[in-house]
C-alpha positions as a printed Julia matrix, in Angstrom:
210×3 Matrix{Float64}:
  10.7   -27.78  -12.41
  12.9   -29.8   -10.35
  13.16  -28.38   -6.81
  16.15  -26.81   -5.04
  17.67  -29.28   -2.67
  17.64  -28.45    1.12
  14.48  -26.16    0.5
  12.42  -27.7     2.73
  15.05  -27.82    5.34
  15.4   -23.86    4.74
  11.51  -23.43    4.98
  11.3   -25.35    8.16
  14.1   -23.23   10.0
  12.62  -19.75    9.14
   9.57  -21.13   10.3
  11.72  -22.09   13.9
  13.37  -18.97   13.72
  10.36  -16.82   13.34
   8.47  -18.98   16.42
  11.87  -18.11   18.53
  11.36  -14.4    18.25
   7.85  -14.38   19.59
   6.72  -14.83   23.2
   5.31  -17.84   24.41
   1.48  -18.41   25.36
   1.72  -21.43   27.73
  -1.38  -20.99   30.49
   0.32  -22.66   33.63
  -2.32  -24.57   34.44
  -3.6   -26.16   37.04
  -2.23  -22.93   38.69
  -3.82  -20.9    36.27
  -7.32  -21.89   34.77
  -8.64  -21.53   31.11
 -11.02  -19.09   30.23
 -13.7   -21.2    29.15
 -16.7   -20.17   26.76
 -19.92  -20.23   28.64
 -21.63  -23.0    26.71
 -19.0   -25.62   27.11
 -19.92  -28.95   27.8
 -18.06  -30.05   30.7
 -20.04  -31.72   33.23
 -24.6   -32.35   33.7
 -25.96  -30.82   36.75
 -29.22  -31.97   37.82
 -32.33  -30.0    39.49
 -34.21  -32.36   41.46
 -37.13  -30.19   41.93
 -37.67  -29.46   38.29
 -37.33  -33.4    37.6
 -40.91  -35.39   37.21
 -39.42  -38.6    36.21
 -40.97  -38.47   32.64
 -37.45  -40.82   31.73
 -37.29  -38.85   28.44
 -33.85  -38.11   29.06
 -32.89  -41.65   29.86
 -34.83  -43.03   26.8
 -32.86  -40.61   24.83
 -30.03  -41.05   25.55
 -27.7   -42.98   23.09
 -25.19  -44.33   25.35
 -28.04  -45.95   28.12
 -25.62  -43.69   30.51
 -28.66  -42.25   32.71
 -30.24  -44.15   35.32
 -32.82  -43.66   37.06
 -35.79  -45.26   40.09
 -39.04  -43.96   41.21
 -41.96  -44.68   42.68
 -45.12  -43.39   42.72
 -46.79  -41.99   46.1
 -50.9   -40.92   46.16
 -51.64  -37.28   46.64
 -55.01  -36.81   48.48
 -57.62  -34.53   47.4
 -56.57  -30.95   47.47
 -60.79  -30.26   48.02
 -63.53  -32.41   49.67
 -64.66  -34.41   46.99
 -62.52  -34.39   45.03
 -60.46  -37.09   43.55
 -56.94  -38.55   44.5
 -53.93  -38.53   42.78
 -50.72  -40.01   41.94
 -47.33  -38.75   41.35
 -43.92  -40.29   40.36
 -40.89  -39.94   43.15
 -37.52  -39.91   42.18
 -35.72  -42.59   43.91
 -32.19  -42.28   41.96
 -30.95  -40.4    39.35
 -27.45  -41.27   38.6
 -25.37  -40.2    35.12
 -22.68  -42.43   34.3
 -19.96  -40.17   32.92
 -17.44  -42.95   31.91
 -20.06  -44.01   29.02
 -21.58  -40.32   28.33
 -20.52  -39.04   25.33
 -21.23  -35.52   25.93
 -23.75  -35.08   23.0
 -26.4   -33.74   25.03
 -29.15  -34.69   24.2
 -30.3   -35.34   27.67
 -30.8   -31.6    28.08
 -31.84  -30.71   25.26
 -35.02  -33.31   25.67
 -35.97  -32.02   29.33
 -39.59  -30.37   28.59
 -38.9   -28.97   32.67
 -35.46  -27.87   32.54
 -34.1   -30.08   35.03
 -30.83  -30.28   33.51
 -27.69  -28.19   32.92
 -24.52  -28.27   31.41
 -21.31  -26.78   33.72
 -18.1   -25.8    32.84
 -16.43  -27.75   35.45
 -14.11  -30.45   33.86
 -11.89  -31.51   36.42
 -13.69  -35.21   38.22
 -11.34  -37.15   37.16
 -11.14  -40.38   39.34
  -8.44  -43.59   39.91
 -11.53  -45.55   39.68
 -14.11  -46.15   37.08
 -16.65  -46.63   38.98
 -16.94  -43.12   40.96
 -17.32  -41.31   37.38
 -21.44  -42.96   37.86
 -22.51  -39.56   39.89
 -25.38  -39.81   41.94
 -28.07  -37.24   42.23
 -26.37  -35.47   45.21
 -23.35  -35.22   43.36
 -24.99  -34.26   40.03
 -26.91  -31.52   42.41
 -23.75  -30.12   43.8
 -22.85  -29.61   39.9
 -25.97  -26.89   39.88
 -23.47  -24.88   41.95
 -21.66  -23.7    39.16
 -23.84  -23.73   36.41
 -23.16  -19.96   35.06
 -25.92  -17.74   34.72
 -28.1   -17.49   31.21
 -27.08  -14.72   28.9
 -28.84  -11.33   29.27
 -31.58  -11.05   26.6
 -31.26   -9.25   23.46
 -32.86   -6.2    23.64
 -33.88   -5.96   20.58
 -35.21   -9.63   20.37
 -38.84  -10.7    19.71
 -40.99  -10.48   22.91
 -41.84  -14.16   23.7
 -45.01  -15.45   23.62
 -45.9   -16.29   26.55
 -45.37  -12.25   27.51
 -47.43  -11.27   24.75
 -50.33  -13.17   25.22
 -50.13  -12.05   28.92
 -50.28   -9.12   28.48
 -52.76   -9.23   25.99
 -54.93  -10.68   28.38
 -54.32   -8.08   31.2
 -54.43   -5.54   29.1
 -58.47   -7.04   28.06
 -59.25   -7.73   31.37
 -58.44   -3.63   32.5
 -60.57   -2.81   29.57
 -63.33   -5.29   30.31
 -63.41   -3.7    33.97
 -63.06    0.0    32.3
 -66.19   -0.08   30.43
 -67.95   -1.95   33.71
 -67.06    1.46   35.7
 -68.28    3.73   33.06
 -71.43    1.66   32.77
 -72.19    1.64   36.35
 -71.12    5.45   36.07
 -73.59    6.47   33.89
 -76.58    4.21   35.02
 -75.83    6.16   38.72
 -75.61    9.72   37.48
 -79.02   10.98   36.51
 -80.61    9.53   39.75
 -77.85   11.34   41.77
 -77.96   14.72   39.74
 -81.72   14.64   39.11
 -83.71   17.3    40.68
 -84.81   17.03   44.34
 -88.28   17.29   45.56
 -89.59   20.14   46.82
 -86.72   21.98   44.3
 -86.69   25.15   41.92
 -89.99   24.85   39.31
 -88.12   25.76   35.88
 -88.16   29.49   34.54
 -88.97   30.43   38.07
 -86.54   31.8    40.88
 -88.02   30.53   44.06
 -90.4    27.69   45.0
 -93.71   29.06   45.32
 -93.61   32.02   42.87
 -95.55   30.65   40.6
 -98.1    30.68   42.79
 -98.31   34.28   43.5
């Protein structure tokens, strides 16, 4: 079936003619700023005090976009005897965001939860080279990191919780049963009878005697 010639044309102007009726839903940005969903990737904020420089992150990283420097420094011994130790201290920590292709896996990796995505999407720079954010700027990102979601309340109690609480909950028992013990071990010495006390089946001390 051959088509009707101009169809398409006709098709294309209801479409323009129905769009013309309707209100536009242009945000005037930057005056007015999107509503963005809480788990958009925008920019990495960094932690500093959660960071032990285990370089997972960096390692990870497909794009080789995270540098970062440490040394280590020796800890004395926290009791006499005892045995130094040593502990890695971050020098730099730097994310260049002109290579980073926002897959992050960086975060994700972090067994101490050092790092965080942001919403905040507007760094752009005239120069290349100021998109490479050192650690104080990555640590002014923390700033507006939003908060985490509330819990479900019906959701699984984690694990850590349960266990404890388990263990509380053992330890009150544990010390429970030590009370009663100690209890019961102490109350026939303190409600025994006194010397010089009532004989039994007699009313007064020395009536058995008369």
């Amino acid at each position: 079936m051959m088509p009707i010639p101009g169809s398409g044309l006709a098709k294309g102007l209801a479409v323009t003619l129905r769009t013309m009726t309707k209100r536009s839903h242009t945000a005037q940005y930057p005056e007015v700023q999107p509503e963005l969903p809480p788990r958009t990737r925008g920019v990495i904020g960094l932690f500093e005090e959660n960071c032990t420089v285990c370089m997972l992150c960096a390692r990870e990283c497909p794009d080789w976009c995270i540098y970062i420097d440490s040394h280590k420094e020796t800890v004395p011994a926290a009791t006499p005897g005892g045995r130094e130790r040593s502990r890695n201290v971050l020098d730099r920590f730097a994310i260049d965001f002109s290579l980073c292709m926002y897959c992050g896996i960086c975060i994700e990796v972090c067994p101490f939860d050092a790092l965080f995505w942001s919403p905040e999407f507007e760094y752009a720079e005239t120069d290349i080279l100021d998109l490479t954010h050192e650690r104080d700027k990555l640590r002014q990102w923390m700033w507006t990191v939003p908060a985490p979601p509330a819990l479900d309340p019906a959701a699984e109690e984690p694990k850590e919780l349960a266990a404890a609480r388990k263990a509380a909950d053992k330890a009150e028992a544990a010390a429970a049963a030590a009370a009663a013990a100690d209890q019961a071990s102490a109350g026939p010495a303190a409600g025994g009878p006194a010397s010089g006390g009532t004989a039994p089946g007699t009313g007064t001390p020395g009536e058995a005697d008369a």
